[in-house]
Coordinates of C-alpha atoms in Angstrom, one line a residue:
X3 CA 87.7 79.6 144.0
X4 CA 84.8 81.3 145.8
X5 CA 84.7 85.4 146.5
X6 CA 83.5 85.9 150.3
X7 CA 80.4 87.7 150.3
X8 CA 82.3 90.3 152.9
X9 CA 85.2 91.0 149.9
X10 CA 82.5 92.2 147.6
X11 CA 80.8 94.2 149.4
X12 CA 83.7 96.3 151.1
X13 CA 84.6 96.8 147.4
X14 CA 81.6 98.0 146.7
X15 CA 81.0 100.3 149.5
X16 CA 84.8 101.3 148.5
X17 CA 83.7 102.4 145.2
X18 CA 80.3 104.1 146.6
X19 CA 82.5 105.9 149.0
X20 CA 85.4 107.6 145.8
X21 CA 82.2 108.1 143.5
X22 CA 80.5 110.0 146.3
X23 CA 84.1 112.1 147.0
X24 CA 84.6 112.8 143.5
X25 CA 81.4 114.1 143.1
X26 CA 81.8 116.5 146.1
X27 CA 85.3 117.7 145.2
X28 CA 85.6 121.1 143.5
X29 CA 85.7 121.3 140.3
X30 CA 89.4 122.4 138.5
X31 CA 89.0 124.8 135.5
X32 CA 91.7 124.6 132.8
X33 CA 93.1 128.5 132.4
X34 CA 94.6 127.5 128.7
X35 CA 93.3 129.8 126.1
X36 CA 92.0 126.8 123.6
X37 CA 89.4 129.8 121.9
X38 CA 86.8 125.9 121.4
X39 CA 83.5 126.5 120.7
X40 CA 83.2 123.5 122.5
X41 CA 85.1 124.7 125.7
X42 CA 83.2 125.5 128.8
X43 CA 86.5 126.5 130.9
X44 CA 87.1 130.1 131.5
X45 CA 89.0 130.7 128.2
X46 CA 87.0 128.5 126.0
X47 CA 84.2 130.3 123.6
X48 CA 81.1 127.8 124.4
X49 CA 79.2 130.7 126.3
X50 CA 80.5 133.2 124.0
X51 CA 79.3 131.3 121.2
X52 CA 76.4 130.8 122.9
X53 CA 75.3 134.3 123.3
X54 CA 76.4 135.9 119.9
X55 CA 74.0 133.0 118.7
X56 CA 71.5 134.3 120.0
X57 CA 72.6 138.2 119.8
X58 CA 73.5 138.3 116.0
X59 CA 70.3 139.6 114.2
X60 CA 71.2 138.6 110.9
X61 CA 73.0 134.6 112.3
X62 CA 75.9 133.2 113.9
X63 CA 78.0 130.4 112.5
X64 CA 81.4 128.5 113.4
X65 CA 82.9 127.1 111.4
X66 CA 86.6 125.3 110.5
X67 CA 86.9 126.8 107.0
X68 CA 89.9 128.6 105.8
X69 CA 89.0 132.7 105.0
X70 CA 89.5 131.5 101.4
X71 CA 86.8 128.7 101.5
X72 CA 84.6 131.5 103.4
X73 CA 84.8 134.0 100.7
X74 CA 84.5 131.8 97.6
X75 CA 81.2 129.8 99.1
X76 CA 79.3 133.2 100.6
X77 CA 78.7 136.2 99.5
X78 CA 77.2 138.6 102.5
X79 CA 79.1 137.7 105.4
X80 CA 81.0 138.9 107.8
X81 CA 84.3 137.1 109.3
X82 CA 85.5 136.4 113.0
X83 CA 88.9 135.3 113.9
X84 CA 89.5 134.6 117.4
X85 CA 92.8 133.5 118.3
X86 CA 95.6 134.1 120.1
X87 CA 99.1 133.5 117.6
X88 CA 98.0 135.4 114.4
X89 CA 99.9 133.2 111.3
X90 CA 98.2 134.7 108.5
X91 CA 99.7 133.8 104.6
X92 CA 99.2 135.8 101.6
X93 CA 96.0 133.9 100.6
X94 CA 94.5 134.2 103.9
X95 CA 95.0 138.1 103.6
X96 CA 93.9 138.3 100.1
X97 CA 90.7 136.2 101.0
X98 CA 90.1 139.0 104.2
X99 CA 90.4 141.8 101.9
X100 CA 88.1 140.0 98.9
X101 CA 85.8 140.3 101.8
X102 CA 86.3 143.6 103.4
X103 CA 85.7 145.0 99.2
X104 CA 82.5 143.5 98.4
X105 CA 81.5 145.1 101.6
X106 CA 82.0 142.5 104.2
X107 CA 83.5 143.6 107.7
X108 CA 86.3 141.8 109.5
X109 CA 86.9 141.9 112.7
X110 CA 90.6 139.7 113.8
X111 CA 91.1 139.6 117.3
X112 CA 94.4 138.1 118.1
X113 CA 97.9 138.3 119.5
X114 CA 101.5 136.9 118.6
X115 CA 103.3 134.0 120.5
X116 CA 106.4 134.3 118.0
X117 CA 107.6 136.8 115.5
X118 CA 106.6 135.7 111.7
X119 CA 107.7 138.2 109.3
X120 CA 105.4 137.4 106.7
X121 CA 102.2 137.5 108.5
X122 CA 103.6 140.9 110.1
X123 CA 104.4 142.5 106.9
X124 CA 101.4 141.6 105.1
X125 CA 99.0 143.0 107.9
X126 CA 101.2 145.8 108.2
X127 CA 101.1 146.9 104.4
X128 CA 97.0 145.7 103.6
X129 CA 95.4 146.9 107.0
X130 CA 98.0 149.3 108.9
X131 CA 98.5 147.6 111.6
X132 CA 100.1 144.2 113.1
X133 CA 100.1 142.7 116.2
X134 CA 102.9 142.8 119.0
X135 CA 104.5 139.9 121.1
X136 CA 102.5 139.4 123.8
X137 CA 103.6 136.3 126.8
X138 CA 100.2 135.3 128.3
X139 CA 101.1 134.1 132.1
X140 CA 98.3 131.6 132.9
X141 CA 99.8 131.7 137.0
X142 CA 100.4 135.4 136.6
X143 CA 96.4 135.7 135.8
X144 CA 95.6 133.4 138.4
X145 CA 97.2 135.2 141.3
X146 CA 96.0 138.3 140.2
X147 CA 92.4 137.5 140.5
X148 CA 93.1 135.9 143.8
X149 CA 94.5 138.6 145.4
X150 CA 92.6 141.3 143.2
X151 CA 95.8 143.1 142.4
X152 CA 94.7 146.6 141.0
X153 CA 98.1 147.4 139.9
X154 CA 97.9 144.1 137.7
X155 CA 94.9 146.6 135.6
X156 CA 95.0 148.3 132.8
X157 CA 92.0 150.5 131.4
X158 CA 91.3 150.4 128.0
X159 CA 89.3 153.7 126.5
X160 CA 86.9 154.4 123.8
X161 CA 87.7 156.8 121.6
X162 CA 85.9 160.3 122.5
X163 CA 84.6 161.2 118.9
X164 CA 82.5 158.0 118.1
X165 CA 79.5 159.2 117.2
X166 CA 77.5 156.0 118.3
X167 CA 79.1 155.5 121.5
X168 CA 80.1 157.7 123.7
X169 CA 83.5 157.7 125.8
X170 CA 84.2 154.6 128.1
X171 CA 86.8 152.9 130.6
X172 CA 87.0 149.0 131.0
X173 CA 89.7 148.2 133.1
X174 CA 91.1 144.8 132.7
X175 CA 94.3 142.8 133.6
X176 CA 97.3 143.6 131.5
X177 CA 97.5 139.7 131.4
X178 CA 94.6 139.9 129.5
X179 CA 95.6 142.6 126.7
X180 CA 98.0 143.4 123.9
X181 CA 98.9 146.0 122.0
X182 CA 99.1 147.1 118.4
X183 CA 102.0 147.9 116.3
X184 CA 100.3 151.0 114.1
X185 CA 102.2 152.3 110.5
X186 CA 101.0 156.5 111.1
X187 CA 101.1 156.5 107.0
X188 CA 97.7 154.3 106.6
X189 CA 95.3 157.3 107.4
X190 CA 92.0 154.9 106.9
X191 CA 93.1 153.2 110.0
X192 CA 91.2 154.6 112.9
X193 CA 91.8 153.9 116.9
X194 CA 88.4 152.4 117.9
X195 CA 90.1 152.0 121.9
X196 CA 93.4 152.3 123.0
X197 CA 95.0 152.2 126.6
X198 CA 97.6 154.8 128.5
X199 CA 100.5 154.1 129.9
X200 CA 102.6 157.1 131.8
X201 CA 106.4 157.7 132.8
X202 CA 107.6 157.0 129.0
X203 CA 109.4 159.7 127.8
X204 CA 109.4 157.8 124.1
X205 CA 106.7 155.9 122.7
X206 CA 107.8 153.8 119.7
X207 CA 106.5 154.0 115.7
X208 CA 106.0 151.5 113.0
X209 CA 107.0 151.5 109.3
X210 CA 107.5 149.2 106.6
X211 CA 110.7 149.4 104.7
X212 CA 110.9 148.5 101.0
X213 CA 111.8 145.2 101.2
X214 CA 108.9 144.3 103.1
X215 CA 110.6 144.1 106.8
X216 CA 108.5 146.0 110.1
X217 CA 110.7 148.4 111.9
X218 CA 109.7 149.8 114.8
X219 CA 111.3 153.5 115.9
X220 CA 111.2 155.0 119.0
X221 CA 110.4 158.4 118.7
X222 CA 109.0 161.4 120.6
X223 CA 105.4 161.2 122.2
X224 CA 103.4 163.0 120.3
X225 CA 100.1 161.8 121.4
X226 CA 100.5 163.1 125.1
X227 CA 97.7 166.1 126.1
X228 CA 99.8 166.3 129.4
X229 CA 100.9 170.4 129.9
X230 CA 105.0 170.8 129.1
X231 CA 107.2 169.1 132.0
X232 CA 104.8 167.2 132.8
X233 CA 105.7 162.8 132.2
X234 CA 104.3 162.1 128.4
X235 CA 101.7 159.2 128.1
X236 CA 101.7 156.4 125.8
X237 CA 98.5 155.6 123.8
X238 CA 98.6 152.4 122.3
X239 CA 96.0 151.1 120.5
X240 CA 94.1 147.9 121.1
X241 CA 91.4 147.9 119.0
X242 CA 92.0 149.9 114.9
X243 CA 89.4 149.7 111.9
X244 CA 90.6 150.1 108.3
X245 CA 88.3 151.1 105.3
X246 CA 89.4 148.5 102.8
X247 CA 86.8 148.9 99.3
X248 CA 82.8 149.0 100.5
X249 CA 83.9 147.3 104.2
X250 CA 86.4 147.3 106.7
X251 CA 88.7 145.1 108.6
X252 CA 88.9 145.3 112.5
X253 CA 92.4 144.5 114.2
X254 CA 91.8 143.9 118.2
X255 CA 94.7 142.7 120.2
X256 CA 92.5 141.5 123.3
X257 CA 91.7 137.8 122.0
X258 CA 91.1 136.5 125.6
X259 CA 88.1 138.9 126.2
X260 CA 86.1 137.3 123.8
X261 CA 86.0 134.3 125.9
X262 CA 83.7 133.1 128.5
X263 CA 85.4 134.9 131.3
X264 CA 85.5 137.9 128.9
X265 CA 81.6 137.8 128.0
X266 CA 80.6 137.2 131.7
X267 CA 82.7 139.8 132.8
X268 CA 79.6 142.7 133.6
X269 CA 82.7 145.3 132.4
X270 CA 84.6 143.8 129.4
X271 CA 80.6 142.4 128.0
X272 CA 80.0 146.1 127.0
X273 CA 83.2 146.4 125.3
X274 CA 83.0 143.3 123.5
X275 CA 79.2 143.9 122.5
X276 CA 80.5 147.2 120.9
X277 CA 83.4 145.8 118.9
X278 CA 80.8 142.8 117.8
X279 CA 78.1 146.1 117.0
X280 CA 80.5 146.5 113.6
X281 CA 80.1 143.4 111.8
X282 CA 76.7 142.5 113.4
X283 CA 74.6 143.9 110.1
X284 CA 74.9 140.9 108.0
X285 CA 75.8 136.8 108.7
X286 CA 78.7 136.2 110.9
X287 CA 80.9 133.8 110.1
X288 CA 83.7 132.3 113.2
X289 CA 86.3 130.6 111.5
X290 CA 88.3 128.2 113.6
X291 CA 91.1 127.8 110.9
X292 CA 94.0 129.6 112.6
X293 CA 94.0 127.2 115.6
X294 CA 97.2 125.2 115.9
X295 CA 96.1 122.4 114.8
X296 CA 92.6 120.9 113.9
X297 CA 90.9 119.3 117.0
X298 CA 94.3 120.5 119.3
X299 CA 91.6 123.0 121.1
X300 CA 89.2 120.4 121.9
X301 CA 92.8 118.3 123.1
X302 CA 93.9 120.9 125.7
X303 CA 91.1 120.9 127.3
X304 CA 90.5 116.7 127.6
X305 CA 91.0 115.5 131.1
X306 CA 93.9 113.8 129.4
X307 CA 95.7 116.4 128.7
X308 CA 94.9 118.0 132.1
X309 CA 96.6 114.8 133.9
X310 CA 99.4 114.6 131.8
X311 CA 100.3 118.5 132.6
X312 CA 100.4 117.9 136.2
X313 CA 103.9 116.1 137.4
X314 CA 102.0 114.3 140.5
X315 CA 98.8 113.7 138.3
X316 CA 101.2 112.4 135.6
X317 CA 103.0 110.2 137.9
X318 CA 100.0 108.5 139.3
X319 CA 98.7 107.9 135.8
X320 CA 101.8 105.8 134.9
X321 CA 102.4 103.7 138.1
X322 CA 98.5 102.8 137.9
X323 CA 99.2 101.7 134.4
X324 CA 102.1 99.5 135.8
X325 CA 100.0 98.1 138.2
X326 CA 97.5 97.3 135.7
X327 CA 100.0 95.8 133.6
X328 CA 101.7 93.5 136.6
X329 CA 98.4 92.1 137.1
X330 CA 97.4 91.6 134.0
X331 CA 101.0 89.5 133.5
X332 CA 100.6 87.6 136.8
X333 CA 97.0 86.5 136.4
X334 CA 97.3 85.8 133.1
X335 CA 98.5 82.3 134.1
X336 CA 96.6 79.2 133.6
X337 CA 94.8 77.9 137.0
X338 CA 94.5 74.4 136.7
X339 CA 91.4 72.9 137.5
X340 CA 90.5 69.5 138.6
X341 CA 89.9 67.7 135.5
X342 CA 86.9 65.2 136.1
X343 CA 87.0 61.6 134.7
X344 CA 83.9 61.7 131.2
X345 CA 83.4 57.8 130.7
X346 CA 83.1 57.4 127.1
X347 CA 79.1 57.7 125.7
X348 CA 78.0 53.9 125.0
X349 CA 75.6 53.7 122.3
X350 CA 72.2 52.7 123.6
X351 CA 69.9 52.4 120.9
X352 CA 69.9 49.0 120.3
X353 CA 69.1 48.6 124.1
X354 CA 66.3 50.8 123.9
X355 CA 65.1 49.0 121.0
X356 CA 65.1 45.9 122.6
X357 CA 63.5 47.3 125.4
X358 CA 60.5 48.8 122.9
X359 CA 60.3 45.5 121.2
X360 CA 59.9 43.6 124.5
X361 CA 57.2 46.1 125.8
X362 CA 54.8 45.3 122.7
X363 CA 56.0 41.4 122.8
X364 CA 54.1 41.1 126.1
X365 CA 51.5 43.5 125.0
X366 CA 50.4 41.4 122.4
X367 CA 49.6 44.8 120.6
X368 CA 50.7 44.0 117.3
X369 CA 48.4 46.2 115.4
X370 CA 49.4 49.3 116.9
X371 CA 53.3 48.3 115.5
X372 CA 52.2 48.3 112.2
X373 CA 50.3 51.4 112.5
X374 CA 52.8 53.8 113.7
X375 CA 55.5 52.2 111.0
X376 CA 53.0 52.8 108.3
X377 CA 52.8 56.3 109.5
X378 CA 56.4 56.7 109.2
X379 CA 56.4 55.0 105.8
X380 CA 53.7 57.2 104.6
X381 CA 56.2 60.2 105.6
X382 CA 59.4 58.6 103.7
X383 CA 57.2 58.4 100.5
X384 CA 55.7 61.7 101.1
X385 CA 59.7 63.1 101.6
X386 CA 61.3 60.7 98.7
X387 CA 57.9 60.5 95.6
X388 CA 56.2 63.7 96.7
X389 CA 52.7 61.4 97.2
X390 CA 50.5 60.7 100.0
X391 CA 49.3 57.7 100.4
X392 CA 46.6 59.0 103.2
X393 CA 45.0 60.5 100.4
X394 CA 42.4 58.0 98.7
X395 CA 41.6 60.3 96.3
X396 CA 45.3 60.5 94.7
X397 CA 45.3 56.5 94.4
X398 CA 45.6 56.3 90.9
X399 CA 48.6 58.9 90.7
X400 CA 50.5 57.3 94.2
X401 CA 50.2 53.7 92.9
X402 CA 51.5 54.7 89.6
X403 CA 54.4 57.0 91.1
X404 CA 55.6 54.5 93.0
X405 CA 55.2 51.6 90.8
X406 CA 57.6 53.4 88.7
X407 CA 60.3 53.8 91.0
X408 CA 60.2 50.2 92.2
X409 CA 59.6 48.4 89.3
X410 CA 56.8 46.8 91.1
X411 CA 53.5 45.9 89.4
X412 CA 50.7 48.1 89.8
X413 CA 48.2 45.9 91.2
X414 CA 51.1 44.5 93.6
X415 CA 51.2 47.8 94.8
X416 CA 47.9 48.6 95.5
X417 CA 47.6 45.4 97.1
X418 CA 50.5 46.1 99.9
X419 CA 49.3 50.1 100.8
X420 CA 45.0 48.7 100.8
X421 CA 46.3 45.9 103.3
X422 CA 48.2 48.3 105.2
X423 CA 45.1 50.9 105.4
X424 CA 42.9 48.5 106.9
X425 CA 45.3 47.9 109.5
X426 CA 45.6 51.7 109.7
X427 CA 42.2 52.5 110.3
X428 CA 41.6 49.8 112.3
X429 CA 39.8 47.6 110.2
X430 CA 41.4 44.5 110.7
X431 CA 43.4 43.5 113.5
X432 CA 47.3 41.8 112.9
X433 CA 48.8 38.5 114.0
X434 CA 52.3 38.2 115.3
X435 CA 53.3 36.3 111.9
X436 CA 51.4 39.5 109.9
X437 CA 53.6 42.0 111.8
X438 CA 56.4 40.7 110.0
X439 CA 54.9 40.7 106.2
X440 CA 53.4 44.2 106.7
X441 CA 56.7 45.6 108.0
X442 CA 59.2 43.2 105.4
X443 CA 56.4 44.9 102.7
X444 CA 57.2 48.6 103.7
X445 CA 60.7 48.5 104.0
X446 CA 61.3 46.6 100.5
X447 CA 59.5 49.3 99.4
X448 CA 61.5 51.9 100.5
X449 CA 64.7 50.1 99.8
X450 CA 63.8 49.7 96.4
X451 CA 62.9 53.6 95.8
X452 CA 66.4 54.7 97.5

């Protein structure tokens, strides 16, 4: 069945016409925090990654070895752990502080989806610190920036007393930062940044009991400079460094600032640039380990996954698949064609020999018979004996050769192929009796060898 040339071009101008569209339609950012070196959205670490590349004196690497695996293959590094559900196990602490002791620096910036006791405990008792729950609202985000809700910021400080930098603000969205859970009884660990938070009469204070479980009190403020009767303020730190042997190991609870949105941010670049100014003297190591799950960051953020998050895009997806499938079931069918009539082949050789035959019959061209036979005879003997008759020179071998496979005499030989020579190179001419003996002479010959 013949396509009219009018169907395939309205499909094609169909196709022109959605290519075209989805070119011009805006392009949709996925908002998940995947942390992917590979991830271009907003909270993806490709620009990130990108800059520290090139910002790092001393290198920039990522990589998807474990903190263990970093420490036993390098020496002078420095480690960075970006993500945002901190599940740390005794080995990985022990490989972070192997680090921190040989005088490496380690700087985790993370958060916590779910309480895990033993990753709590562990950071709590080796670094002072752990991190707190913190529930990331990807819409809450969104509709903050939209509406650039200033009572969705907070402001995170630098400390006052650093003696390389001095005292800062960088207000952020709350969506965007967590908070530590400090134990007052490590006195290494210092408050790099911290934010305030008034109208709390109590602030709250971590310890680890005997048994290894974090308990958090709520005692008095004591951190408030506010004169007496005046509402207390909260300082909780975001950002703590703890000396741990020649080094030191950085907890931040703002993961989602060291992102692209964070680095492109004019305000929160400065704050991450200083945080990164403490483990920029030697090799820095990104370790991708403490993702979910291997390739899962690179996952959230196919257009797959996209489509399958979105009830309407979902719904499309599977009643195009249907459709695809109907079709494929109801064209699979056989269409029958018309089956045309093939006479059977007739064998038409001997007709065309006869017709040959006839052709040199009324010729009278006998001679030029036995010249293209003795060519193909020359060519069976050169295929069968390995000897060329054509060759005068090789007489005395050729006569012999195919004496011997005959059982012809010599001289009987030679007689036939010098007969047949003459006739070859025109010597002698042939009668229509002589066509017969020359021919009845090669083919005896050749019957005899095979």
């Amino acid at each position: 069945m013949k396509i009219s040339r009018s169907f395939i071009i309205g499909i094609s101008v169909l196709l022109v016409l959605m290519f075209v569209l989805q070119i011009n339609l805006p392009q949709r950012y996925s908002w998940a925090p995947t942390f992917s070196h590979k991830d271009k959205n907003p909270f993806g670490c490709y620009v990130f990654d990108s800059i520290m590349l090139r910002s790092v004196p001393a290198g920039y690497v990522v990589t998807d070895k474990t903190p263990y695996q970093i420490s036993r293959d390098s020496n002078n590094v420095n480690l960075l752990i970006i993500t945002n559900d901190v599940n740390m196990s005794k080995i990985d602490v022990g490989a972070i502080r192997h680090i921190a002791e040989r005088g490496g620096n380690v700087l985790i910036a993370g958060g916590r989806k779910s309480y895990n006791h033993t990753s709590d405990s562990l950071l709590m008792k080796n670094f002072g610190a752990c991190f707190s729950y913190d529930y990331f609202s990807i819409t809450s985000l969104k509709m903050a920036i939209k509406n650039n809700m200033s009572r969705a910021r907070d402001t995170i400080y630098w400390r006052k007393d650093d003696a390389v930098y001095k005292a800062n603000m960088y207000p952020v969205y709350s969506m965007m930062r967590g908070k530590l859970m400090m134990l007052d009884s490590i006195c290494d660990a210092e408050v790099l940044a911290f934010i305030e938070s008034c109208g709390m009469e109590y602030a709250t204070e971590t310890t680890v009991g005997e048994d290894g479980v974090v308990v958090e009190h709520v005692v008095k403020d004591t951190l408030s400079d506010e004169a007496p009767g005046a509402k207390p303020i909260r300082r909780s730190p975001v950002a703590i460094r703890t000396k741990v042997g020649k080094g030191s190991v950085m907890l931040v609870s703002t993961p989602l600032l060291f992102t692209n949105y964070g680095i492109l941010d004019s305000v929160t670049s400065e704050y991450i640039f200083r945080l990164m100014s403490h483990i920029g003297d030697k090799p820095v190591v990104r370790t991708t380990s403490f993702m979910k799950t291997p390739g899962m960051e690179e996952a959230e953020a196919s257009p797959l996954r996209f489509f399958l998050g979105q009830p309407p895009l979902r719904t499309a997806l599977y009643l195009s698949l249907l459709v695809i499938m109907l079709f494929l079931i109801f064209t699979a069918r056989r269409r029958q064609r018309v089956i045309p009539v093939i006479e059977q082949p007739q064998n038409r050789s001997l007709e065309f020999v006869k017709l040959i035959g006839t052709l040199y019959y009324h010729n009278k061209d006998h001679s030029d018979i036995v010249r293209k036979k003795f060519a193909l005879f020359s060519e069976e003997l050169r295929r069968l004996l390995m000897v060329d008759i054509t060759d005068k020179g090789a007489d005395s071998r050729s006569f012999s050769v195919i004496s011997a496979h005959t059982g012809l005499r010599r001289e009987e030989v030679e007689s036939i192929i010098s007969d047949l020579r003459k006739v070859a190179d025109r010597e002698s001419n042939v009668t229509e009796y002589g066509v017969k003996i020359y021919i009845d002479n090669m083919n005896m010959i050749i019957n005899k060898i095979m």
